[in-house]
Amino acid sequence: MQLLPKKNGYKMQSFQTRNLSQELSIELNCYGANEYTKVSFPVKYGIFSRLETCDYIFEFNLNHEIRHAKSKKRTWLHPSEWIKRTMGDDWVYYSTGGYSGVFEALGEYYLPNLTYPTNSLLGGKPFEETEIDDIARNWHEVISQLPDTGMPVEFSQWIQSIQQQSPEKLQKKAQKLFEISGSRVTVMPPDARHVDYNIIPLNISDGCLYKCRFCKVKNKKNFSTRSEQNIQQQIIQLKQLLNKDLINFNALFLGEHDALNAHCDLILTTIQDAFDAFEFQSSYMKKNFLFMFGSVDSFLNAGKIFFKTLNHLPFQTFINLGLESYDQSTLDLLGKPLTQKQVGQAFEKVQIINDTFSNIEITCNFVMDESLPDSHYEALMTLIRESVNRTKPKGCIYLSPLKFGCPSRQVLYDFYKLKSQSRFPTFLYLIQRL
Ligand code: SF4
């Protein structure tokens, strides 16, 4: 056993055993990276514990819940790839995509491959690979067979604790997460990629304003805001749910589909309350991030004082707007009840906010599909190329393929063409749930 330095109250400890029947290595409270970075090799964030057997590497959060796994067998697709279990209890396979344009397409070096239908244009079906399917299904069986004797007490206790976090228990915990806010996060903002989608979801509102015909993530709820009491209750319950692992979080997502349409006082008070309650000032992870969705109406209605106040909060804030198209015939085709003029006004204001406030980035979504008229792409070009005369470092444009489960070479080709002409950082929007 090796004793390592103690930080943040978590003592790093490691233990190895090697005998004929079982090779085992345990590292408790590893200190991963404390700042989200974009690099082309696997980085693990936060404080976590690692268990390595002859065949597998498993990682667990501070609540003893599995969060990453990979196989060491030769049949594993790639040594730098792994699976991650999300807070909503989905397994996601992180692939390098063979480094074939994943970073250019997504702004990240790793491509999340999901187990449910989405609008991804890249990647394959890794969960159909035996080795990946096997580890996602049977990880608990593997750790259930581990010995918990013949080692110092802290290690045997830790093994017992990870064994107790069974798939059934983790599934129930995910269910509890959805119950706290009253629904599952069916779509995360694309900007959540900056924190590897490790967000705390807090609903200050429900529903959205437009109920666009094309949208696959909407619900039937008319837009409404939550009461302060309801928000406080969610904060308390989320804190209990995250428990010891709270220290690994530094990002808040204000839900649901148009949090920006809530009253500005409610937004600002909630941000401050969440910052205090989730103890973001003492998070292991550096910097704090805030994500929310907005709509053309809520964004145009938001005043300068609101953005000024937001800019002074201890967060890097990302607000994602679904503009979809700057072409009236396409807006009508999509069933988005907006005019081209409103979209143009919103885009103009986006530039002002992005140029004025260093801690705020407004990002915009536009749709892509082979079936859309040329006028959609021509109008898009006037916004993302002709409206500015130089390359902009912020104000990401996300292009979102309309169809789910339908990767198309043509749409991917169109994306790269648009990206090469855009004067804004331009990426694909991969729709993911939490
Ligand atoms: S695109 Fe946005 S506003 Fe339109 S239905 Fe979907 S969630 Fe609602």
CSV table of C-alpha atoms and ligand atoms in Angstrom, one decimal:
chain,number,residue,atom,x,y,z
A,1,MET,CA,0.0,0.0,0.0
A,2,GLN,CA,1.2,3.5,-0.8
A,3,LEU,CA,0.2,6.7,0.9
A,4,LEU,CA,0.0,9.7,-1.3
A,5,PRO,CA,-0.6,13.4,-0.5
A,6,LYS,CA,-3.9,14.6,0.9
A,7,LYS,CA,-5.8,17.3,-0.9
A,8,ASN,CA,-9.3,18.7,-0.4
A,9,GLY,CA,-9.7,16.3,2.5
A,10,TYR,CA,-9.4,13.3,0.1
A,11,LYS,CA,-6.4,11.1,0.8
A,12,MET,CA,-4.8,9.5,-2.2
A,13,GLN,CA,-4.0,5.8,-1.5
A,14,SER,CA,-3.1,2.9,-3.7
A,15,PHE,CA,-2.9,-0.8,-3.3
A,16,GLN,CA,-1.8,-3.6,-5.6
A,17,THR,CA,-2.0,-7.3,-5.3
A,18,ARG,CA,-0.7,-9.9,-7.6
A,19,ASN,CA,-1.3,-13.5,-7.3
A,20,LEU,CA,-2.1,-16.3,-9.6
A,21,SER,CA,-5.8,-16.0,-9.4
A,22,GLN,CA,-6.3,-12.2,-9.3
A,23,GLU,CA,-4.3,-9.2,-10.3
A,24,LEU,CA,-5.8,-6.1,-8.8
A,25,SER,CA,-4.7,-2.5,-8.5
A,26,ILE,CA,-6.8,0.1,-6.6
A,27,GLU,CA,-6.1,3.9,-6.5
A,28,LEU,CA,-8.4,5.7,-4.2
A,29,ASN,CA,-9.0,9.5,-4.7
A,30,CYS,CA,-7.0,10.0,-7.8
A,31,TYR,CA,-6.6,13.7,-8.7
A,32,GLY,CA,-7.6,14.1,-12.3
A,33,ALA,CA,-7.4,17.3,-14.3
A,34,ASN,CA,-9.1,20.2,-12.6
A,35,GLU,CA,-9.8,22.2,-15.7
A,36,TYR,CA,-11.7,21.2,-18.8
A,37,THR,CA,-9.3,21.1,-21.8
A,38,LYS,CA,-9.5,20.0,-25.4
A,39,VAL,CA,-6.8,17.5,-26.1
A,40,SER,CA,-6.5,14.5,-28.4
A,41,PHE,CA,-5.7,12.0,-25.6
A,42,PRO,CA,-8.0,10.8,-22.8
A,43,VAL,CA,-8.2,13.1,-19.8
A,44,LYS,CA,-10.1,12.3,-16.7
A,45,TYR,CA,-11.5,15.1,-14.6
A,46,GLY,CA,-12.2,15.6,-10.9
A,47,ILE,CA,-11.4,13.4,-8.0
A,48,PHE,CA,-12.2,9.7,-8.6
A,49,SER,CA,-11.1,6.2,-7.7
A,50,ARG,CA,-9.7,3.6,-10.2
A,51,LEU,CA,-9.8,-0.1,-10.1
A,52,GLU,CA,-7.7,-2.1,-12.5
A,53,THR,CA,-7.9,-5.9,-13.1
A,54,CYS,CA,-6.2,-8.1,-15.7
A,55,ASP,CA,-8.9,-7.3,-18.2
A,56,TYR,CA,-10.5,-4.0,-17.2
A,57,ILE,CA,-10.1,-0.5,-15.9
A,58,PHE,CA,-13.1,1.0,-14.0
A,59,GLU,CA,-13.4,4.4,-12.5
A,60,PHE,CA,-15.8,5.5,-9.8
A,61,ASN,CA,-17.0,8.8,-8.5
A,62,LEU,CA,-16.9,9.9,-4.9
A,63,ASN,CA,-20.2,8.2,-4.2
A,64,HIS,CA,-18.7,4.9,-5.4
A,65,GLU,CA,-20.8,5.0,-8.6
A,66,ILE,CA,-19.2,3.8,-11.8
A,67,ARG,CA,-18.5,6.6,-14.2
A,68,HIS,CA,-16.0,5.2,-16.8
A,69,ALA,CA,-14.9,1.8,-18.0
A,70,LYS,CA,-12.7,0.2,-20.6
A,71,SER,CA,-11.4,-3.2,-21.5
A,72,LYS,CA,-7.7,-4.0,-21.8
A,73,LYS,CA,-8.4,-6.9,-24.1
A,74,ARG,CA,-7.2,-6.9,-27.6
A,75,THR,CA,-10.7,-7.0,-28.9
A,76,TRP,CA,-11.4,-3.5,-27.4
A,77,LEU,CA,-11.7,-1.1,-30.4
A,78,HIS,CA,-9.0,1.4,-29.4
A,79,PRO,CA,-6.8,1.8,-26.4
A,80,SER,CA,-7.7,5.5,-26.0
A,81,GLU,CA,-11.4,5.0,-26.1
A,82,TRP,CA,-13.7,4.3,-23.2
A,83,ILE,CA,-17.4,4.3,-22.1
A,84,LYS,CA,-18.8,6.9,-19.7
A,85,ARG,CA,-22.0,6.5,-17.6
A,86,THR,CA,-24.0,9.7,-17.4
A,87,MET,CA,-26.0,11.0,-14.5
A,88,GLY,CA,-29.1,9.9,-16.4
A,89,ASP,CA,-27.6,6.3,-16.4
A,90,ASP,CA,-26.8,6.1,-20.1
A,91,TRP,CA,-23.6,4.6,-21.4
A,92,VAL,CA,-21.8,6.7,-24.0
A,93,TYR,CA,-18.9,5.4,-26.0
A,94,TYR,CA,-16.2,8.0,-26.5
A,95,SER,CA,-14.5,7.3,-29.8
A,96,THR,CA,-11.6,9.1,-31.5
A,97,GLY,CA,-13.4,8.7,-34.8
A,98,GLY,CA,-9.9,7.7,-36.1
A,99,TYR,CA,-9.1,11.4,-35.8
A,100,SER,CA,-11.0,11.8,-39.0
A,101,GLY,CA,-12.4,15.2,-38.6
A,102,VAL,CA,-14.0,14.8,-35.2
A,103,PHE,CA,-12.5,18.0,-33.9
A,104,GLU,CA,-13.4,20.0,-37.0
A,105,ALA,CA,-17.0,18.7,-36.8
A,106,LEU,CA,-17.7,18.9,-33.1
A,107,GLY,CA,-15.0,21.2,-31.6
A,108,GLU,CA,-14.0,18.2,-29.4
A,109,TYR,CA,-11.4,15.5,-29.9
A,110,TYR,CA,-13.8,12.7,-28.9
A,111,LEU,CA,-17.1,11.7,-30.4
A,112,PRO,CA,-19.8,10.6,-28.0
A,113,ASN,CA,-21.6,7.6,-29.5
A,114,LEU,CA,-25.1,7.2,-28.0
A,115,THR,CA,-27.3,4.2,-27.4
A,116,TYR,CA,-30.5,6.0,-28.5
A,117,PRO,CA,-31.5,7.6,-31.8
A,118,THR,CA,-30.0,11.1,-32.4
A,119,ASN,CA,-29.0,13.3,-35.2
A,120,SER,CA,-25.3,12.3,-35.4
A,121,LEU,CA,-23.7,12.3,-38.8
A,122,LEU,CA,-20.5,10.6,-37.5
A,123,GLY,CA,-19.5,7.4,-35.8
A,124,GLY,CA,-20.7,3.9,-36.0
A,125,LYS,CA,-22.6,1.6,-33.7
A,126,PRO,CA,-20.0,0.7,-31.1
A,127,PHE,CA,-22.5,-0.8,-28.7
A,128,GLU,CA,-23.0,-3.6,-31.3
A,129,GLU,CA,-19.4,-4.6,-30.6
A,130,THR,CA,-19.4,-7.6,-28.2
A,131,GLU,CA,-16.6,-6.2,-26.0
A,132,ILE,CA,-18.4,-2.9,-25.5
A,133,ASP,CA,-21.8,-4.4,-25.0
A,134,ASP,CA,-20.3,-6.8,-22.6
A,135,ILE,CA,-18.6,-4.3,-20.4
A,136,ALA,CA,-21.7,-2.0,-20.3
A,137,ARG,CA,-23.9,-5.0,-19.3
A,138,ASN,CA,-21.6,-7.0,-17.1
A,139,TRP,CA,-19.3,-4.5,-15.3
A,140,HIS,CA,-21.1,-5.2,-12.0
A,141,GLU,CA,-20.8,-8.9,-12.3
A,142,VAL,CA,-17.0,-8.4,-12.7
A,143,ILE,CA,-16.7,-6.3,-9.6
A,144,SER,CA,-19.1,-8.5,-7.6
A,145,GLN,CA,-16.6,-11.3,-7.9
A,146,LEU,CA,-13.6,-9.3,-6.6
A,147,PRO,CA,-12.2,-10.4,-3.2
A,148,ASP,CA,-12.5,-7.9,-0.4
A,149,THR,CA,-10.1,-9.6,2.0
A,150,GLY,CA,-6.3,-9.7,2.2
A,151,MET,CA,-6.0,-6.0,1.9
A,152,PRO,CA,-6.1,-2.9,4.2
A,153,VAL,CA,-9.5,-2.1,5.6
A,154,GLU,CA,-10.0,1.1,3.7
A,155,PHE,CA,-9.6,-0.8,0.4
A,156,SER,CA,-11.9,-3.7,1.4
A,157,GLN,CA,-14.5,-1.2,2.6
A,158,TRP,CA,-14.2,0.6,-0.7
A,159,ILE,CA,-14.7,-2.6,-2.7
A,160,GLN,CA,-17.8,-3.3,-0.7
A,161,SER,CA,-19.1,0.2,-1.4
A,162,ILE,CA,-18.7,0.0,-5.2
A,163,GLN,CA,-20.3,-3.5,-5.1
A,164,GLN,CA,-23.3,-2.0,-3.4
A,165,GLN,CA,-23.9,0.5,-6.2
A,166,SER,CA,-25.6,-2.0,-8.5
A,167,PRO,CA,-27.1,-1.2,-11.9
A,168,GLU,CA,-30.6,-1.3,-10.3
A,169,LYS,CA,-29.6,1.2,-7.7
A,170,LEU,CA,-28.0,3.5,-10.2
A,171,GLN,CA,-31.1,3.3,-12.4
A,172,LYS,CA,-33.2,4.3,-9.4
A,173,LYS,CA,-30.9,7.2,-8.7
A,174,ALA,CA,-31.2,8.4,-12.3
A,175,GLN,CA,-35.0,8.1,-11.9
A,176,LYS,CA,-34.7,10.2,-8.7
A,177,LEU,CA,-32.8,12.9,-10.7
A,178,PHE,CA,-35.6,13.1,-13.2
A,179,GLU,CA,-38.2,13.3,-10.5
A,180,ILE,CA,-36.4,16.2,-8.8
A,181,SER,CA,-37.0,18.5,-11.7
A,182,GLY,CA,-40.1,16.7,-12.9
A,183,SER,CA,-38.7,15.5,-16.2
A,184,ARG,CA,-35.6,14.2,-17.9
A,185,VAL,CA,-33.4,16.7,-19.7
A,186,THR,CA,-34.2,15.5,-23.2
A,187,VAL,CA,-31.7,17.8,-24.9
A,188,MET,CA,-28.6,19.5,-23.4
A,189,PRO,CA,-27.3,22.7,-24.9
A,190,PRO,CA,-24.5,22.1,-27.4
A,191,ASP,CA,-22.2,24.3,-25.4
A,192,ALA,CA,-22.2,21.8,-22.6
A,193,ARG,CA,-19.5,20.1,-24.6
A,194,HIS,CA,-17.1,22.5,-22.9
A,195,VAL,CA,-17.6,20.6,-19.6
A,196,ASP,CA,-17.9,17.2,-21.1
A,197,TYR,CA,-21.7,17.4,-20.4
A,198,ASN,CA,-21.1,17.3,-16.6
A,199,ILE,CA,-23.9,19.7,-15.7
A,200,ILE,CA,-26.2,20.1,-12.7
A,201,PRO,CA,-29.7,20.4,-14.2
A,202,LEU,CA,-32.0,22.9,-12.4
A,203,ASN,CA,-35.4,23.7,-13.9
A,204,ILE,CA,-36.6,27.3,-13.5
A,205,SER,CA,-39.2,26.9,-16.2
A,206,ASP,CA,-41.0,24.3,-18.3
A,207,GLY,CA,-42.0,24.1,-21.9
A,208,CYS,CA,-41.2,26.5,-24.7
A,209,LEU,CA,-42.9,29.3,-26.6
A,210,TYR,CA,-43.2,28.0,-30.2
A,211,LYS,CA,-43.9,24.3,-30.3
A,212,CYS,CA,-42.2,24.1,-33.7
A,213,ARG,CA,-43.5,21.3,-36.0
A,214,PHE,CA,-40.0,20.0,-36.9
A,215,CYS,CA,-38.8,19.7,-33.3
A,216,LYS,CA,-38.2,16.2,-31.8
A,217,VAL,CA,-37.3,17.2,-28.3
A,218,LYS,CA,-40.3,19.4,-27.4
A,219,ASN,CA,-42.9,18.5,-24.9
A,220,LYS,CA,-46.6,19.5,-24.6
A,221,LYS,CA,-46.1,21.9,-21.8
A,222,ASN,CA,-46.9,25.6,-22.4
A,223,PHE,CA,-44.2,27.9,-21.2
A,224,SER,CA,-44.4,28.5,-17.4
A,225,THR,CA,-41.9,29.4,-14.7
A,226,ARG,CA,-41.3,27.5,-11.5
A,227,SER,CA,-41.9,29.1,-8.1
A,228,GLU,CA,-39.0,30.1,-6.0
A,229,GLN,CA,-40.0,27.5,-3.5
A,230,ASN,CA,-39.9,24.8,-6.1
A,231,ILE,CA,-36.5,25.9,-7.2
A,232,GLN,CA,-35.2,25.9,-3.7
A,233,GLN,CA,-36.6,22.4,-3.2
A,234,GLN,CA,-34.8,21.2,-6.3
A,235,ILE,CA,-31.5,22.7,-5.1
A,236,ILE,CA,-31.8,20.9,-1.8
A,237,GLN,CA,-32.6,17.6,-3.4
A,238,LEU,CA,-29.9,17.9,-6.1
A,239,LYS,CA,-27.4,18.6,-3.4
A,240,GLN,CA,-28.4,15.5,-1.5
A,241,LEU,CA,-28.4,13.4,-4.7
A,242,LEU,CA,-24.9,14.5,-5.7
A,243,ASN,CA,-23.7,14.1,-2.2
A,244,LYS,CA,-19.9,13.7,-2.0
A,245,ASP,CA,-19.4,14.0,-5.7
A,246,LEU,CA,-20.7,17.6,-5.7
A,247,ILE,CA,-17.1,18.8,-5.4
A,248,ASN,CA,-16.5,17.6,-8.9
A,249,PHE,CA,-19.1,19.9,-10.5
A,250,ASN,CA,-18.6,23.4,-11.6
A,251,ALA,CA,-21.4,23.8,-14.2
A,252,LEU,CA,-25.1,24.6,-13.9
A,253,PHE,CA,-27.8,24.1,-16.6
A,254,LEU,CA,-30.9,26.2,-16.1
A,255,GLY,CA,-33.8,24.3,-17.8
A,256,GLU,CA,-35.9,23.7,-19.5
A,257,HIS,CA,-36.1,24.7,-23.2
A,258,ASP,CA,-36.3,28.5,-22.7
A,259,ALA,CA,-35.0,29.5,-19.3
A,260,LEU,CA,-34.2,32.9,-20.7
A,261,ASN,CA,-37.9,33.6,-20.9
A,262,ALA,CA,-38.2,33.5,-17.1
A,263,HIS,CA,-38.2,36.8,-15.3
A,264,CYS,CA,-34.6,38.2,-15.1
A,265,ASP,CA,-34.8,38.5,-11.3
A,266,LEU,CA,-35.7,34.8,-11.1
A,267,ILE,CA,-32.8,33.8,-13.3
A,268,LEU,CA,-30.2,35.9,-11.5
A,269,THR,CA,-31.4,34.9,-8.0
A,270,THR,CA,-31.4,31.3,-8.9
A,271,ILE,CA,-27.9,31.5,-10.3
A,272,GLN,CA,-26.6,33.0,-7.1
A,273,ASP,CA,-28.5,30.6,-4.9
A,274,ALA,CA,-27.2,27.6,-6.9
A,275,PHE,CA,-23.7,28.9,-6.8
A,276,ASP,CA,-23.8,29.1,-3.0
A,277,ALA,CA,-25.7,25.9,-2.4
A,278,PHE,CA,-23.6,23.8,-4.7
A,279,GLU,CA,-20.4,25.4,-3.2
A,280,PHE,CA,-19.0,26.2,-6.6
A,281,GLN,CA,-16.4,28.4,-5.0
A,282,SER,CA,-14.8,25.4,-3.5
A,283,SER,CA,-15.3,23.0,-6.5
A,284,TYR,CA,-12.2,20.9,-7.4
A,285,MET,CA,-12.8,22.0,-10.9
A,286,LYS,CA,-11.6,25.5,-11.9
A,287,LYS,CA,-13.9,28.2,-13.3
A,288,ASN,CA,-17.7,28.0,-13.3
A,289,PHE,CA,-20.0,27.5,-16.2
A,290,LEU,CA,-23.6,28.3,-16.8
A,291,PHE,CA,-25.7,27.0,-19.7
A,292,MET,CA,-29.3,27.8,-20.8
A,293,PHE,CA,-31.5,27.9,-23.8
A,294,GLY,CA,-33.2,31.0,-25.1
A,295,SER,CA,-35.6,31.8,-27.9
A,296,VAL,CA,-35.7,34.7,-30.3
A,297,ASP,CA,-38.5,36.4,-28.2
A,298,SER,CA,-36.8,35.9,-24.8
A,299,PHE,CA,-33.5,37.0,-26.2
A,300,LEU,CA,-34.9,40.1,-27.9
A,301,ASN,CA,-36.8,41.0,-24.7
A,302,ALA,CA,-33.7,40.6,-22.4
A,303,GLY,CA,-32.4,44.0,-21.4
A,304,LYS,CA,-28.8,45.3,-21.3
A,305,ILE,CA,-28.9,45.5,-17.5
A,306,PHE,CA,-29.6,41.8,-17.3
A,307,PHE,CA,-26.6,40.9,-19.5
A,308,LYS,CA,-24.5,43.4,-17.6
A,309,THR,CA,-25.4,41.7,-14.3
A,310,LEU,CA,-24.9,38.2,-15.8
A,311,ASN,CA,-21.5,39.2,-17.0
A,312,HIS,CA,-20.4,40.1,-13.5
A,313,LEU,CA,-21.4,36.8,-12.0
A,314,PRO,CA,-18.6,34.3,-11.4
A,315,PHE,CA,-19.6,32.2,-14.4
A,316,GLN,CA,-18.7,31.8,-18.0
A,317,THR,CA,-22.2,31.9,-19.4
A,318,PHE,CA,-23.4,30.2,-22.6
A,319,ILE,CA,-26.9,30.9,-23.9
A,320,ASN,CA,-28.0,28.8,-26.9
A,321,LEU,CA,-30.7,30.1,-29.3
A,322,GLY,CA,-32.6,28.0,-31.7
A,323,LEU,CA,-32.8,30.3,-34.8
A,324,GLU,CA,-33.1,27.4,-37.3
A,325,SER,CA,-33.3,29.5,-40.5
A,326,TYR,CA,-33.0,33.0,-41.9
A,327,ASP,CA,-35.2,32.1,-44.7
A,328,GLN,CA,-39.0,32.7,-44.4
A,329,SER,CA,-40.0,29.7,-46.6
A,330,THR,CA,-37.8,27.4,-44.5
A,331,LEU,CA,-39.2,28.8,-41.2
A,332,ASP,CA,-42.7,28.1,-42.5
A,333,LEU,CA,-41.7,24.7,-43.7
A,334,LEU,CA,-40.3,23.9,-40.2
A,335,GLY,CA,-43.4,25.2,-38.5
A,336,LYS,CA,-41.4,27.7,-36.6
A,337,PRO,CA,-43.7,30.7,-35.9
A,338,LEU,CA,-41.1,33.4,-36.5
A,339,THR,CA,-40.4,35.9,-39.2
A,340,GLN,CA,-37.1,36.2,-41.1
A,341,LYS,CA,-36.9,39.8,-39.7
A,342,GLN,CA,-37.1,38.6,-36.1
A,343,VAL,CA,-34.3,36.1,-36.7
A,344,GLY,CA,-32.2,38.8,-38.3
A,345,GLN,CA,-32.7,41.1,-35.4
A,346,ALA,CA,-31.8,38.4,-32.9
A,347,PHE,CA,-28.6,37.6,-34.8
A,348,GLU,CA,-27.6,41.2,-34.8
A,349,LYS,CA,-28.2,41.5,-31.1
A,350,VAL,CA,-26.2,38.3,-30.6
A,351,GLN,CA,-23.2,40.0,-32.1
A,352,ILE,CA,-23.6,43.0,-29.9
A,353,ILE,CA,-23.8,40.9,-26.7
A,354,ASN,CA,-20.9,38.7,-27.7
A,355,ASP,CA,-18.7,41.8,-28.6
A,356,THR,CA,-19.6,43.6,-25.3
A,357,PHE,CA,-19.6,41.0,-22.6
A,358,SER,CA,-16.5,38.9,-22.2
A,359,ASN,CA,-18.1,36.3,-19.8
A,360,ILE,CA,-21.1,35.7,-22.0
A,361,GLU,CA,-21.3,33.8,-25.3
A,362,ILE,CA,-24.5,33.6,-27.2
A,363,THR,CA,-24.5,30.7,-29.6
A,364,CYS,CA,-27.0,30.0,-32.4
A,365,ASN,CA,-28.5,26.8,-34.0
A,366,PHE,CA,-29.5,26.4,-37.6
A,367,VAL,CA,-31.0,23.3,-39.1
A,368,MET,CA,-29.5,21.3,-42.0
A,369,ASP,CA,-31.2,18.8,-44.3
A,370,GLU,CA,-31.1,17.7,-47.9
A,371,SER,CA,-34.8,18.5,-48.2
A,372,LEU,CA,-34.4,22.2,-47.4
A,373,PRO,CA,-34.5,24.8,-50.2
A,374,ASP,CA,-31.4,26.4,-51.5
A,375,SER,CA,-32.8,29.7,-50.1
A,376,HIS,CA,-32.1,28.4,-46.6
A,377,TYR,CA,-28.4,28.0,-47.2
A,378,GLU,CA,-28.1,31.2,-49.2
A,379,ALA,CA,-29.8,33.1,-46.3
A,380,LEU,CA,-27.6,31.4,-43.8
A,381,MET,CA,-24.5,32.5,-45.7
A,382,THR,CA,-25.6,36.1,-45.5
A,383,LEU,CA,-25.6,35.8,-41.7
A,384,ILE,CA,-22.6,33.6,-41.0
A,385,ARG,CA,-20.3,35.1,-43.7
A,386,GLU,CA,-21.6,38.3,-45.2
A,387,SER,CA,-22.9,40.0,-42.0
A,388,VAL,CA,-19.3,40.3,-40.6
A,389,ASN,CA,-16.2,41.3,-42.4
A,390,ARG,CA,-13.7,39.4,-40.3
A,391,THR,CA,-13.4,36.0,-38.5
A,392,LYS,CA,-15.0,36.0,-35.1
A,393,PRO,CA,-13.5,34.0,-32.2
A,394,LYS,CA,-16.8,33.5,-30.3
A,395,GLY,CA,-20.5,33.2,-31.1
A,396,CYS,CA,-20.5,29.5,-32.2
A,397,ILE,CA,-22.9,28.5,-34.9
A,398,TYR,CA,-24.2,25.0,-34.5
A,399,LEU,CA,-25.7,23.2,-37.4
A,400,SER,CA,-28.2,20.6,-36.5
A,401,PRO,CA,-29.2,17.8,-38.9
A,402,LEU,CA,-33.0,17.5,-38.9
A,403,LYS,CA,-33.2,13.8,-39.2
A,404,PHE,CA,-32.6,11.3,-36.4
A,405,GLY,CA,-30.8,8.0,-37.0
A,406,CYS,CA,-30.0,9.0,-40.6
A,407,PRO,CA,-26.3,9.8,-41.1
A,408,SER,CA,-25.9,11.3,-44.6
A,409,ARG,CA,-22.7,11.9,-46.5
A,410,GLN,CA,-24.4,14.7,-48.4
A,411,VAL,CA,-25.4,16.5,-45.2
A,412,LEU,CA,-21.9,16.1,-43.8
A,413,TYR,CA,-20.4,17.4,-47.0
A,414,ASP,CA,-22.7,20.4,-46.9
A,415,PHE,CA,-21.7,21.0,-43.3
A,416,TYR,CA,-18.0,21.1,-44.1
A,417,LYS,CA,-18.7,23.5,-47.0
A,418,LEU,CA,-20.7,25.8,-44.8
A,419,LYS,CA,-18.0,25.6,-42.1
A,420,SER,CA,-15.3,26.5,-44.5
A,421,GLN,CA,-17.2,29.7,-45.5
A,422,SER,CA,-18.4,30.7,-42.1
A,423,ARG,CA,-16.7,33.5,-40.3
A,424,PHE,CA,-17.8,32.1,-36.9
A,425,PRO,CA,-16.7,28.9,-35.1
A,426,THR,CA,-19.0,26.4,-36.7
A,427,PHE,CA,-19.8,22.9,-35.5
A,428,LEU,CA,-22.4,20.2,-35.7
A,429,TYR,CA,-25.0,20.0,-32.9
A,430,LEU,CA,-25.1,16.5,-31.6
A,431,ILE,CA,-28.4,16.2,-29.7
A,432,GLN,CA,-27.9,14.4,-26.3
A,433,ARG,CA,-30.0,13.8,-23.3
A,434,LEU,CA,-28.8,13.8,-19.7
B,1,SF4,S1,-37.2,24.1,-31.3
B,1,SF4,FE1,-37.2,25.0,-29.3
B,1,SF4,S2,-39.0,26.4,-29.4
B,1,SF4,FE2,-39.2,25.0,-31.1
B,1,SF4,S3,-40.5,23.3,-30.2
B,1,SF4,FE3,-38.3,22.7,-30.0
B,1,SF4,S4,-37.9,23.4,-27.9
B,1,SF4,FE4,-39.7,24.5,-28.5
